[in-house]
Coordinates of C-alpha atoms in Angstrom, one line a residue:
Chain A
M1 CA 70.1 117.0 147.4
T2 CA 71.3 115.5 144.1
L3 CA 69.4 115.5 140.9
S4 CA 68.1 112.1 139.5
P5 CA 69.9 110.9 136.3
E6 CA 66.6 111.7 134.3
A7 CA 66.5 115.4 135.6
R8 CA 70.2 115.7 134.9
A9 CA 69.7 114.5 131.3
I10 CA 66.8 117.0 130.9
E11 CA 69.0 119.8 132.2
A12 CA 71.9 119.0 129.9
V13 CA 69.4 119.0 126.9
L14 CA 68.0 122.3 128.0
V15 CA 71.4 123.8 128.3
V16 CA 72.1 123.3 124.6
A17 CA 68.6 123.9 123.3
V18 CA 67.9 127.3 121.6
E19 CA 64.2 127.0 121.6
P20 CA 61.7 125.4 124.1
V21 CA 61.9 121.7 124.1
P22 CA 58.5 119.9 124.0
P23 CA 58.0 117.1 126.6
G24 CA 57.5 114.7 123.9
L25 CA 61.0 115.2 122.5
L26 CA 62.5 114.8 126.0
A27 CA 60.6 111.6 126.4
E28 CA 62.0 110.3 123.1
L29 CA 65.5 111.2 124.2
L30 CA 65.3 109.6 127.6
E31 CA 63.3 106.6 126.1
L32 CA 60.5 107.1 128.5
P33 CA 56.7 107.4 128.2
V34 CA 55.9 111.1 127.9
E35 CA 53.7 110.9 131.1
Q36 CA 56.8 109.9 133.1
I37 CA 58.7 112.9 132.0
E38 CA 56.6 115.5 133.8
P39 CA 57.7 114.6 137.4
F40 CA 61.4 114.9 136.4
C41 CA 60.7 118.3 134.8
D42 CA 59.2 119.4 138.1
E43 CA 62.1 118.0 140.0
L44 CA 64.5 119.9 137.9
A45 CA 62.5 123.2 138.2
E46 CA 62.2 122.6 141.9
S47 CA 65.9 122.0 142.4
C48 CA 66.7 125.3 140.7
R49 CA 64.3 127.1 143.2
V50 CA 65.6 125.3 146.2
G51 CA 69.3 125.8 145.3
G52 CA 68.9 129.4 144.5
R53 CA 70.2 129.1 141.0
G54 CA 70.8 132.0 138.7
F55 CA 68.3 130.6 136.2
E56 CA 64.9 128.8 136.2
V57 CA 63.4 126.0 134.3
V58 CA 60.0 127.1 132.9
R59 CA 57.2 125.9 130.6
I60 CA 57.0 128.2 127.7
A61 CA 55.1 127.7 124.3
G62 CA 54.5 124.1 125.0
G63 CA 58.1 123.3 125.8
L64 CA 60.7 123.5 128.5
R65 CA 63.5 126.0 128.6
I66 CA 66.2 127.5 130.7
Q67 CA 65.9 131.3 131.4
T68 CA 67.6 133.7 133.7
H69 CA 65.9 134.2 137.1
P70 CA 64.0 137.5 137.0
D71 CA 65.8 138.7 140.1
M72 CA 69.0 138.6 138.0
A73 CA 67.6 140.9 135.4
S74 CA 69.8 143.9 136.3
Y75 CA 73.0 141.9 135.8
V76 CA 71.8 140.3 132.6
E77 CA 70.8 143.7 131.3
R78 CA 74.2 145.2 132.2
F79 CA 75.9 142.2 130.5
A80 CA 73.8 142.8 127.4
N81 CA 74.8 146.5 127.3
V82 CA 78.4 146.5 128.3
G83 CA 81.5 144.7 127.4
V84 CA 81.3 142.0 124.8
S85 CA 78.1 143.2 123.3
S86 CA 78.7 146.9 123.2
R87 CA 79.7 146.5 119.6
L88 CA 78.7 143.9 117.2
S89 CA 81.4 141.2 116.9
A90 CA 82.9 140.4 113.5
A91 CA 80.8 137.2 113.4
A92 CA 77.6 139.1 114.2
L93 CA 78.3 141.7 111.6
E94 CA 79.1 139.0 109.0
T95 CA 75.8 137.3 109.8
L96 CA 73.8 140.5 109.7
A97 CA 75.5 141.3 106.3
I98 CA 74.4 137.9 105.0
V99 CA 70.8 138.5 106.0
A100 CA 70.9 141.9 104.5
Y101 CA 72.1 140.8 101.1
K102 CA 70.5 137.3 100.9
Q103 CA 67.1 138.0 102.6
P104 CA 64.8 136.2 103.1
V105 CA 67.3 133.6 104.4
S106 CA 67.0 130.6 106.9
R107 CA 69.3 130.1 109.8
A108 CA 70.5 126.8 108.1
Q109 CA 71.5 128.8 105.0
I110 CA 73.3 131.4 107.1
A111 CA 75.1 128.6 109.0
A112 CA 76.2 126.9 105.7
L113 CA 77.7 130.3 104.5
R114 CA 79.4 131.1 107.7
G115 CA 80.5 127.5 108.4
V116 CA 79.5 127.6 112.0
N117 CA 76.4 127.3 114.2
V118 CA 74.8 130.9 114.2
D119 CA 71.7 130.3 116.5
G120 CA 73.1 132.5 119.2
V121 CA 74.0 135.3 116.9
V122 CA 70.8 135.2 115.0
R123 CA 68.9 135.4 118.3
L124 CA 71.0 138.4 119.4
L125 CA 70.3 140.1 116.0
E126 CA 66.6 139.4 116.3
H127 CA 66.5 140.5 119.9
R128 CA 68.1 143.8 119.1
G129 CA 65.5 144.3 116.3
Y130 CA 67.9 144.3 113.4
I131 CA 66.4 141.3 111.8
A132 CA 63.0 139.6 112.1
A133 CA 61.2 136.5 111.0
A134 CA 59.7 137.2 107.7
G135 CA 57.8 134.1 106.7
R136 CA 58.7 130.4 106.2
A137 CA 60.4 128.4 103.6
T138 CA 58.1 126.2 101.5
G139 CA 60.4 123.2 101.7
P140 CA 60.2 120.4 104.3
G141 CA 60.6 121.7 107.8
Q142 CA 59.3 125.1 106.8
A143 CA 62.4 126.8 108.2
V144 CA 61.8 130.4 109.5
L145 CA 63.2 132.9 107.1
Y146 CA 64.9 136.1 108.3
A147 CA 64.9 139.7 106.8
T148 CA 66.3 142.9 107.9
T149 CA 64.1 145.4 109.7
E150 CA 63.2 149.1 109.3
A151 CA 65.4 149.7 112.4
F152 CA 68.3 148.1 110.6
L153 CA 67.9 150.7 107.7
E154 CA 67.3 153.5 110.1
R155 CA 70.6 152.7 112.1
L156 CA 72.5 152.7 108.9
G157 CA 71.0 155.8 107.7
L158 CA 69.4 154.3 104.7
D159 CA 65.9 154.7 103.3
R160 CA 65.6 151.5 101.2
L161 CA 67.5 148.3 101.0
D162 CA 68.7 149.0 97.5
Q163 CA 70.8 151.8 98.9
L164 CA 73.2 149.2 100.3
P165 CA 76.4 149.2 98.2
P166 CA 76.2 146.7 95.4
V167 CA 78.5 143.9 96.4
E168 CA 79.9 143.6 93.0
D169 CA 81.6 147.0 93.4
L170 CA 83.4 145.6 96.3
L171 CA 84.9 142.6 94.5
P172 CA 88.6 143.2 94.2
G173 CA 89.6 144.4 90.7
P174 CA 92.1 142.5 88.5
E175 CA 95.0 144.5 89.8
A176 CA 94.2 143.8 93.4
L177 CA 93.7 140.1 92.4
A178 CA 97.1 139.9 90.9
E179 CA 98.6 141.4 94.0
L180 CA 96.7 139.0 96.2
E181 CA 98.0 136.2 94.1
E182 CA 101.5 137.5 94.4
Q183 CA 101.1 137.5 98.1
M184 CA 100.0 133.9 98.1
R185 CA 103.2 132.9 96.3
P186 CA 105.6 131.2 98.5
V187 CA 108.4 133.3 100.1
A188 CA 111.8 132.0 100.1
D189 CA 111.0 129.2 102.5
G190 CA 108.1 127.9 100.2
Chain B
M1 CA 99.0 104.1 109.7
T2 CA 97.5 100.8 108.7
A3 CA 100.4 99.4 106.6
T4 CA 101.8 96.2 108.0
V5 CA 105.2 94.5 107.2
S6 CA 106.3 91.0 107.5
T7 CA 110.2 90.3 108.0
P8 CA 112.0 87.4 109.5
V9 CA 112.4 89.1 112.9
Y10 CA 109.2 91.2 112.8
E11 CA 105.6 91.3 111.7
G12 CA 103.2 94.1 112.3
P13 CA 102.6 97.8 111.5
I14 CA 105.6 99.6 110.3
E15 CA 105.1 102.4 112.9
V16 CA 105.5 99.9 115.6
L17 CA 108.5 98.6 113.9
L18 CA 110.3 102.0 114.2
Q19 CA 109.3 102.1 117.8
L20 CA 110.8 98.6 118.4
V21 CA 113.9 99.6 116.6
N22 CA 114.1 102.7 118.7
S23 CA 113.6 100.9 121.9
H24 CA 116.2 98.3 120.8
Q25 CA 113.8 95.4 120.8
V26 CA 114.5 94.7 117.1
D27 CA 117.8 95.1 115.5
I28 CA 117.5 97.2 112.4
Y29 CA 120.5 95.2 111.0
D30 CA 118.3 92.1 110.8
V31 CA 115.3 93.9 109.2
P32 CA 115.5 93.6 105.3
L33 CA 114.1 97.0 104.2
L34 CA 113.1 95.5 100.9
A35 CA 110.5 93.4 102.8
V36 CA 109.2 96.5 104.5
V37 CA 108.8 98.3 101.2
D38 CA 107.3 95.2 99.4
A39 CA 104.8 94.8 102.2
F40 CA 103.9 98.4 102.0
V41 CA 103.5 98.3 98.2
A42 CA 101.3 95.2 98.5
E43 CA 99.2 97.1 101.1
I44 CA 98.8 100.1 98.7
A45 CA 97.6 97.7 96.0
N46 CA 94.6 96.9 98.2
W47 CA 93.6 100.5 98.6
D48 CA 90.5 101.8 97.0
S49 CA 91.9 105.3 96.8
V50 CA 95.1 107.0 97.5
D51 CA 95.5 107.9 101.2
L52 CA 98.1 110.7 101.0
P53 CA 98.6 111.2 104.7
T54 CA 99.4 107.5 105.1
L55 CA 101.6 107.5 102.1
S56 CA 103.7 110.4 103.3
E57 CA 103.8 109.0 106.8
F58 CA 105.3 105.7 105.4
L59 CA 107.9 107.7 103.5
V60 CA 109.0 109.5 106.7
I61 CA 109.2 106.3 108.5
A62 CA 110.9 104.4 105.7
A63 CA 113.4 107.3 105.5
V64 CA 114.2 107.0 109.2
L65 CA 114.6 103.3 108.9
V66 CA 116.9 103.6 105.9
E67 CA 118.9 106.2 107.8
L68 CA 119.1 103.9 111.0
K69 CA 120.1 101.0 108.9
S70 CA 122.8 102.8 106.9
R71 CA 124.3 103.9 110.2
R72 CA 124.3 100.3 111.4
L73 CA 125.9 99.2 108.2
L74 CA 128.6 101.9 108.2
P75 CA 132.1 100.6 109.1
G76 CA 133.2 101.3 112.8
S77 CA 135.5 103.9 114.0
G78 CA 138.7 101.9 113.2
D79 CA 138.2 102.5 109.4
V80 CA 137.6 106.1 109.3
D81 CA 139.8 109.1 110.0
P82 CA 139.1 111.0 113.1
D83 CA 137.7 114.1 111.4
E84 CA 135.1 112.1 109.4
E85 CA 134.3 110.2 112.6
L86 CA 133.6 113.5 114.4
V87 CA 131.3 114.5 111.5
G88 CA 129.6 111.1 111.8
W89 CA 129.0 111.7 115.5
E90 CA 127.6 115.1 114.8
E91 CA 125.2 113.8 112.3
R92 CA 124.3 111.0 114.6
D93 CA 123.5 113.5 117.3
L94 CA 121.4 115.6 115.1
L95 CA 119.5 112.5 114.0
L96 CA 119.1 111.5 117.6
A97 CA 117.7 114.9 118.6
R98 CA 115.4 114.8 115.6
L99 CA 114.0 111.4 116.4
L100 CA 113.5 112.5 120.0
E101 CA 111.7 115.6 119.0
C102 CA 109.4 113.7 116.6
Q103 CA 108.6 111.2 119.4
A104 CA 107.8 114.0 121.7
Y105 CA 105.4 115.6 119.1
A106 CA 103.8 112.2 118.4
A107 CA 103.1 111.8 122.1
A108 CA 101.7 115.3 122.3
A109 CA 99.6 114.5 119.3
D110 CA 98.1 111.5 121.2
G111 CA 97.4 113.9 124.1
F112 CA 95.6 116.4 121.8
S113 CA 93.5 113.6 120.3
L114 CA 92.4 112.6 123.9
L115 CA 91.7 116.2 124.9
L116 CA 89.6 116.8 121.7
E117 CA 87.7 113.6 122.4
Q118 CA 87.0 114.6 126.0
A119 CA 86.1 118.3 125.1
A120 CA 83.7 117.1 122.3
R121 CA 81.7 115.4 125.1
A122 CA 80.7 118.8 126.7
V123 CA 78.8 121.2 124.6
P124 CA 78.7 124.9 125.6
R125 CA 75.5 126.7 125.9
T126 CA 75.1 129.2 123.0
A127 CA 71.4 130.1 123.4
G128 CA 72.1 133.7 124.0
L129 CA 69.6 136.2 125.5
D130 CA 66.1 135.1 126.3
D131 CA 63.6 136.2 123.7
D132 CA 61.4 138.1 126.3
F133 CA 64.3 139.8 127.9
V134 CA 63.8 143.5 127.5
V135 CA 67.1 145.4 127.0
N136 CA 67.4 149.1 126.6
A137 CA 70.3 148.4 124.6
P138 CA 72.6 150.9 123.0
D139 CA 72.7 150.8 119.3
L140 CA 75.1 148.0 118.4
L141 CA 75.3 149.5 114.9
E142 CA 76.6 152.7 116.0
G143 CA 79.4 153.8 113.7
V144 CA 78.9 150.9 111.2
T145 CA 78.6 152.2 107.8
P146 CA 76.7 150.4 104.8
D147 CA 80.1 149.9 103.2
Q148 CA 81.2 147.9 106.3
V149 CA 78.1 145.8 106.0
A150 CA 79.1 145.1 102.4
E151 CA 82.6 144.2 103.3
A152 CA 81.3 141.9 106.1
F153 CA 79.2 140.2 103.5
L154 CA 82.1 139.6 101.2
R155 CA 84.2 138.4 104.1
A156 CA 81.4 136.0 105.0
T157 CA 80.9 134.7 101.6
A158 CA 84.5 134.6 100.5
E159 CA 85.4 131.2 99.2
R160 CA 87.0 129.1 102.0
P161 CA 90.1 127.2 101.1
V162 CA 89.5 123.6 100.2
P163 CA 92.3 121.4 101.5
T164 CA 94.0 120.4 98.3
V165 CA 97.5 119.1 97.4
D166 CA 99.4 122.3 97.4
L167 CA 101.2 123.2 94.3
Y168 CA 102.5 126.6 95.3
H169 CA 106.0 125.2 95.8
V170 CA 106.1 124.6 92.1
T171 CA 107.4 127.7 90.6
V172 CA 105.4 129.2 87.8
D173 CA 108.3 131.0 86.2
T174 CA 108.8 129.9 82.7
V175 CA 112.5 130.0 81.8
T176 CA 113.7 129.1 78.5
V177 CA 117.2 127.8 77.3
A178 CA 116.9 130.2 74.3
D179 CA 116.6 133.2 76.7
A180 CA 119.6 132.0 78.7
V181 CA 121.6 131.4 75.5
S182 CA 121.0 134.9 74.3
E183 CA 121.9 136.4 77.7
L184 CA 125.2 134.4 78.0
A185 CA 126.1 135.3 74.4
L186 CA 125.8 139.0 75.3
R187 CA 127.5 138.7 78.7
L188 CA 130.4 136.3 78.0
P189 CA 132.3 137.9 75.1
S190 CA 133.1 141.0 77.2
A191 CA 133.7 139.0 80.4
G192 CA 136.2 136.7 78.6
R193 CA 136.4 134.1 81.3
A194 CA 134.1 133.4 84.2
T195 CA 133.2 130.6 86.5
F196 CA 129.8 128.9 86.4
R197 CA 129.4 130.1 90.0
Q198 CA 129.8 133.8 89.0
L199 CA 127.5 133.4 86.1
T200 CA 124.6 132.1 88.3
R201 CA 125.4 134.0 91.5
H202 CA 122.4 136.4 91.0
L203 CA 120.0 133.5 90.5
T204 CA 117.8 132.2 93.3
S205 CA 115.7 129.4 91.9
R206 CA 117.2 126.0 91.2
I207 CA 115.4 125.8 87.7
E208 CA 117.0 129.0 86.6
I209 CA 120.4 127.7 87.5
I210 CA 119.7 124.3 85.6
V211 CA 118.6 126.2 82.6
R212 CA 121.7 128.3 82.6
F213 CA 123.8 125.1 82.7
L214 CA 121.9 123.7 79.7
A215 CA 122.5 126.9 77.9
L216 CA 126.2 126.6 78.5
L217 CA 126.1 123.0 77.2
E218 CA 124.3 124.3 74.1
L219 CA 126.9 127.0 73.5
C220 CA 129.7 124.5 74.0
K221 CA 128.1 122.2 71.5
Q222 CA 128.0 125.0 69.0
G223 CA 131.7 125.7 69.7
R224 CA 131.1 129.1 71.0
V225 CA 132.3 128.6 74.5
S226 CA 134.9 126.1 76.1
L227 CA 134.3 124.6 79.4
D228 CA 137.0 123.5 81.8
Q229 CA 136.7 121.8 85.2
G230 CA 139.9 121.5 87.1
H231 CA 138.7 118.6 89.3
T232 CA 135.6 116.8 90.1
F233 CA 133.0 119.1 91.8
G234 CA 135.5 122.0 91.1
D235 CA 134.6 125.3 89.7
L236 CA 133.4 125.2 86.1
E237 CA 135.3 127.6 84.0
V238 CA 133.6 129.1 81.1
T239 CA 135.7 130.8 78.3
W240 CA 134.1 132.6 75.3
V241 CA 135.7 131.3 72.1
P242 CA 137.2 134.4 70.4
G243 CA 135.4 135.4 67.2
A244 CA 132.4 133.2 67.8
P245 CA 129.1 134.8 66.7
T246 CA 127.3 136.6 69.5
T247 CA 123.8 136.5 68.0
V248 CA 121.4 133.6 68.6
S249 CA 121.0 132.3 65.0
V250 CA 118.7 129.5 65.9
G251 CA 115.0 129.8 66.5
A252 CA 113.9 129.7 70.1
S253 CA 111.7 126.7 69.3
Q254 CA 114.8 124.7 68.9
F255 CA 115.3 124.9 72.8
D256 CA 113.1 123.3 75.3
E257 CA 111.1 125.4 77.7
Y258 CA 111.3 124.5 81.3
E259 CA 108.5 125.1 83.8
G260 CA 109.4 124.2 87.3
Chain C
M1 CA 72.9 124.6 150.3
T2 CA 72.0 127.9 148.5
L3 CA 74.1 129.9 146.1
S4 CA 75.5 133.3 147.1
P5 CA 73.9 136.3 145.4
E6 CA 77.2 136.8 143.6
A7 CA 77.4 133.1 142.3
R8 CA 73.7 133.5 141.3
A9 CA 74.5 136.6 139.2
I10 CA 77.5 135.0 137.6
E11 CA 75.3 131.9 136.7
A12 CA 72.6 134.2 135.1
V13 CA 75.2 136.0 133.0
L14 CA 76.8 132.7 131.8
V15 CA 73.4 131.4 130.8
V16 CA 72.9 134.2 128.2
A17 CA 76.6 134.3 127.2
V18 CA 77.5 132.9 123.8
E19 CA 81.2 132.7 124.4
P20 CA 83.5 132.3 127.5
V21 CA 83.1 135.4 129.7
P22 CA 86.5 136.7 131.0
P23 CA 86.6 137.2 134.9
G24 CA 87.3 140.9 134.4
L25 CA 83.9 141.4 132.7
L26 CA 82.2 139.4 135.6
A27 CA 84.0 141.8 138.1
E28 CA 82.7 144.9 136.2
L29 CA 79.2 143.6 136.1
L30 CA 79.2 142.6 139.8
E31 CA 81.1 145.8 140.7
L32 CA 83.7 143.8 142.6
P33 CA 87.5 143.8 142.3
V34 CA 88.5 141.0 139.9
E35 CA 90.4 139.1 142.6
Q36 CA 87.2 138.7 144.5
I37 CA 85.4 137.1 141.6
E38 CA 87.5 133.9 141.7
P39 CA 85.9 132.4 144.9
F40 CA 82.4 133.0 143.6
C41 CA 83.3 131.2 140.4
D42 CA 84.6 128.4 142.4
E43 CA 81.6 128.3 144.5
L44 CA 79.4 128.1 141.4
A45 CA 81.4 125.3 139.8
E46 CA 81.5 123.4 143.1
S47 CA 77.6 123.8 143.5
C48 CA 77.1 122.2 140.1
R49 CA 79.3 119.2 141.1
V50 CA 77.7 118.8 144.4
G51 CA 74.2 119.1 143.2
G52 CA 74.8 116.7 140.4
R53 CA 73.6 119.2 137.7
G54 CA 73.5 118.2 134.1
F55 CA 76.0 121.0 133.3
E56 CA 79.3 122.2 134.6
V57 CA 80.9 125.6 134.9
V58 CA 84.5 125.6 133.5
R59 CA 87.3 127.9 132.7
I60 CA 87.9 127.8 128.9
A61 CA 90.1 130.0 126.9
G62 CA 90.4 132.6 129.5
G63 CA 86.8 132.8 130.4
L64 CA 84.0 131.1 132.2
R65 CA 81.4 129.2 130.5
I66 CA 78.4 126.7 131.0
Q67 CA 78.7 123.5 129.2
T68 CA 76.9 120.1 129.4
H69 CA 78.3 117.5 131.8
P70 CA 80.4 115.0 129.8
D71 CA 78.4 112.1 131.3
M72 CA 75.3 113.5 129.4
A73 CA 77.0 113.4 126.0
S74 CA 74.9 110.6 124.7
Y75 CA 71.6 112.6 125.3
V76 CA 73.1 115.9 124.1
E77 CA 74.5 114.3 120.9
R78 CA 71.2 112.7 120.0
F79 CA 69.4 116.0 120.7
A80 CA 71.7 118.6 119.2
N81 CA 73.2 116.3 116.5
V82 CA 76.5 117.9 117.2
G83 CA 78.6 114.9 116.2
V84 CA 82.2 115.3 116.8
S85 CA 83.6 117.3 113.9
S86 CA 85.4 115.0 111.6
R87 CA 88.6 113.6 113.2
L88 CA 92.0 115.0 112.5
S89 CA 94.6 112.5 110.9
A90 CA 97.7 111.6 112.8
A91 CA 99.7 113.9 110.5
A92 CA 97.4 116.9 111.3
L93 CA 97.5 116.3 115.0
E94 CA 101.3 116.2 115.0
T95 CA 101.5 119.3 113.0
L96 CA 99.1 121.0 115.4
A97 CA 101.3 119.7 118.4
I98 CA 104.3 121.4 116.7
V99 CA 102.5 124.7 116.2
A100 CA 101.2 124.6 119.8
Y101 CA 104.6 124.0 121.4
K102 CA 106.8 126.1 119.0
Q103 CA 104.6 129.0 118.2
P104 CA 105.0 131.2 116.5
V105 CA 106.4 129.0 113.8
S106 CA 106.7 129.0 110.0
R107 CA 105.6 126.4 107.5
A108 CA 109.2 125.7 106.7
Q109 CA 110.1 125.1 110.4
I110 CA 107.3 122.7 110.6
A111 CA 108.1 120.9 107.5
A112 CA 111.8 120.6 108.6
L113 CA 110.5 118.8 111.8
R114 CA 108.0 116.7 110.1
G115 CA 110.2 115.8 107.2
V116 CA 107.4 116.3 104.6
N117 CA 105.7 119.1 103.0
V118 CA 103.0 120.4 105.3
D119 CA 101.2 123.0 103.3
G120 CA 98.1 121.0 102.9
V121 CA 97.9 120.1 106.6
V122 CA 98.6 123.7 107.8
R123 CA 95.9 125.0 105.4
L124 CA 93.4 122.4 106.9
L125 CA 94.3 123.3 110.4
E126 CA 93.9 127.1 109.5
H127 CA 90.5 126.4 107.8
R128 CA 89.4 124.5 110.9
G129 CA 90.3 127.6 113.1
Y130 CA 92.8 125.7 115.1
I131 CA 95.7 127.9 114.0
A132 CA 96.0 131.3 112.4
A133 CA 98.8 133.5 111.0
A134 CA 100.2 135.5 113.8
G135 CA 102.9 137.7 112.1
R136 CA 105.9 137.4 109.9
A137 CA 109.4 136.3 110.4
T138 CA 112.0 139.0 110.4
G139 CA 114.5 137.1 108.3
P140 CA 114.6 137.2 104.6
G141 CA 111.4 136.0 102.9
Q142 CA 109.4 137.1 105.9
A143 CA 107.7 133.8 106.2
V144 CA 104.2 133.7 107.8
L145 CA 104.3 132.6 111.3
Y146 CA 101.5 130.5 112.8
A147 CA 100.1 130.2 116.4
T148 CA 97.2 128.5 118.0
T149 CA 93.9 130.2 118.3
E150 CA 91.3 130.7 121.1
A151 CA 89.2 128.2 119.2
F152 CA 92.1 125.6 119.7
L153 CA 91.9 126.1 123.4
E154 CA 88.1 125.8 123.2
R155 CA 88.1 122.7 121.2
L156 CA 90.7 121.1 123.6
G157 CA 88.7 122.4 126.7
L158 CA 91.7 124.3 127.9
D159 CA 91.8 127.6 129.8
R160 CA 95.4 128.6 128.9
L161 CA 98.2 127.3 126.7
D162 CA 100.4 126.6 129.7
Q163 CA 98.0 123.8 130.6
L164 CA 99.5 121.7 127.9
P165 CA 102.0 119.2 129.4
P166 CA 105.5 120.6 129.2
V167 CA 107.3 119.2 126.2
E168 CA 110.1 117.9 128.5
D169 CA 107.5 115.5 129.9
L170 CA 106.8 114.1 126.5
L171 CA 110.4 113.3 125.7
P172 CA 111.4 109.6 126.1
G173 CA 113.0 108.9 129.4
P174 CA 116.7 108.7 130.0
E175 CA 116.6 104.8 129.6
A176 CA 114.9 105.1 126.2
L177 CA 117.4 107.7 125.2
A178 CA 120.3 105.6 126.2
E179 CA 118.9 102.8 124.1
L180 CA 118.1 104.9 121.2
E181 CA 121.7 106.1 121.3
E182 CA 123.0 102.7 121.6
Q183 CA 121.0 101.6 118.6
M184 CA 122.5 104.3 116.5
R185 CA 126.1 103.6 117.3
P186 CA 128.0 102.1 114.3
V187 CA 128.2 98.3 114.6
A188 CA 132.0 98.0 115.1
D189 CA 132.4 100.0 118.2
G190 CA 129.1 98.9 119.7

């Protein structure tokens, strides 16, 4: 059994989606009337069941999304707990630090500072309970704003946010700056 | 590379010209380099803004063309002594090796461009863990201190380098002729006689050596040293004129400052 | 055709991974020797091809990852707005090629080959994350040496550096070489 081109396209979109994708948006992308989208979604979901895939395609919160199959929960849990995620990566720690110092802050603002897409990392931090949605921006789009949680403070052994080291203190002093500048000078090959 | 050239034997992009010359389809001997340069300058005149990569690319290609052409214009082996001919062949081999290497990397660059384009068509999944997935996760922040969070913030918000024309190769040392004059006036009377090479041996940057040379000319003008050069490009001998004043009587402002 | 339990588990893990997952980690999660993981990875990748899925499972930068099928690029681009990051100039690509093949290599060595100052281009490539400082030369001046990064492999869709064509293959053939040599011979003896 091979997927129809429409079901393939829907699957590809779901693979890169971070949040459930509403059928209306899928219809727009595929340039089809929304009522014609439904059968292709069903085909896709069915193909995952029949093929015994490790994930399923489900309707959640008015949209479609890919999620791991419940039977695979033990592996996913182990993956989440060992190996790559047993410590925060430098990227995740930097993202957490931005939220800590700039809260409340939107994903887009974090991405602008980090220079990369941060959706996955924000999700990880939110999932682990270190950050949480704390309102919405007033501007167009009303982006979700994130803030650190009580759990974040607890884990760091702090009572209040203002106990975080002031960042000005960490800025390099004039001597360190001069040294840095010196290092940036070309060596003999420059 | 968009610049095109028009010569009696060839019309088209200059990059292609180099390829043609390399593959022997156009004889570099028949290509007036002036026409190449003129065409490029005319091209530049039409630019809205300066395109530095294209400019430097042109210079590289033009340099290779000049080098190729100068080799074609050189007299044949009958006119040169065997040693010089050998040197010529050595240089020729080096140039050949370099051209080959450049061609290989240009080919690799084309391959990279293709790979990049292909790879960009496939987007990786980065959604991460499902929201409703319950994990009894160990504390990822274990061992992380508030200071480390602050450091991470500074790392994350550190200004990223903006691609600019790099001026680091320009030395920021300011060297003055006046300084060099006073230094030489102290050193030379006791040394009596020294070569320019000896006087500049401890110096590493070109500008310092140049300033030292200007200082010597200044001292010579004032009649405090005599300069002697046995033959062209030979060692420059510096002799302190006995009895000449060792103090710098003139104000430093009289000398130019040089900033590399 | 239904996936084996092992291939299912691997797929589930890849669905939640945010970067390529090394086979060693998959082996750990599945409690299998690493050499037994390979066939299941192949099975998974093959099942995506056969089933005409909208995504593929590929080896990138030493790990396995799920990515959208290249044929679906038009839908994915429209959805994710992930336009190809701005193109690299010919000069930047050639410099990148030199670093890739000669790494670790100093700026001066690159400049000697390119015949021009490459500081700006090297900085651009470093900023884009394609190359990074990877030590210092032992000689005088201790010039910084550059090497390509994991991100370079990911951007080019490569698993390992040795998948790049050998530089010998890129050199002009013997005929071209002979002609080039001929061209450079001084007139009188030609």
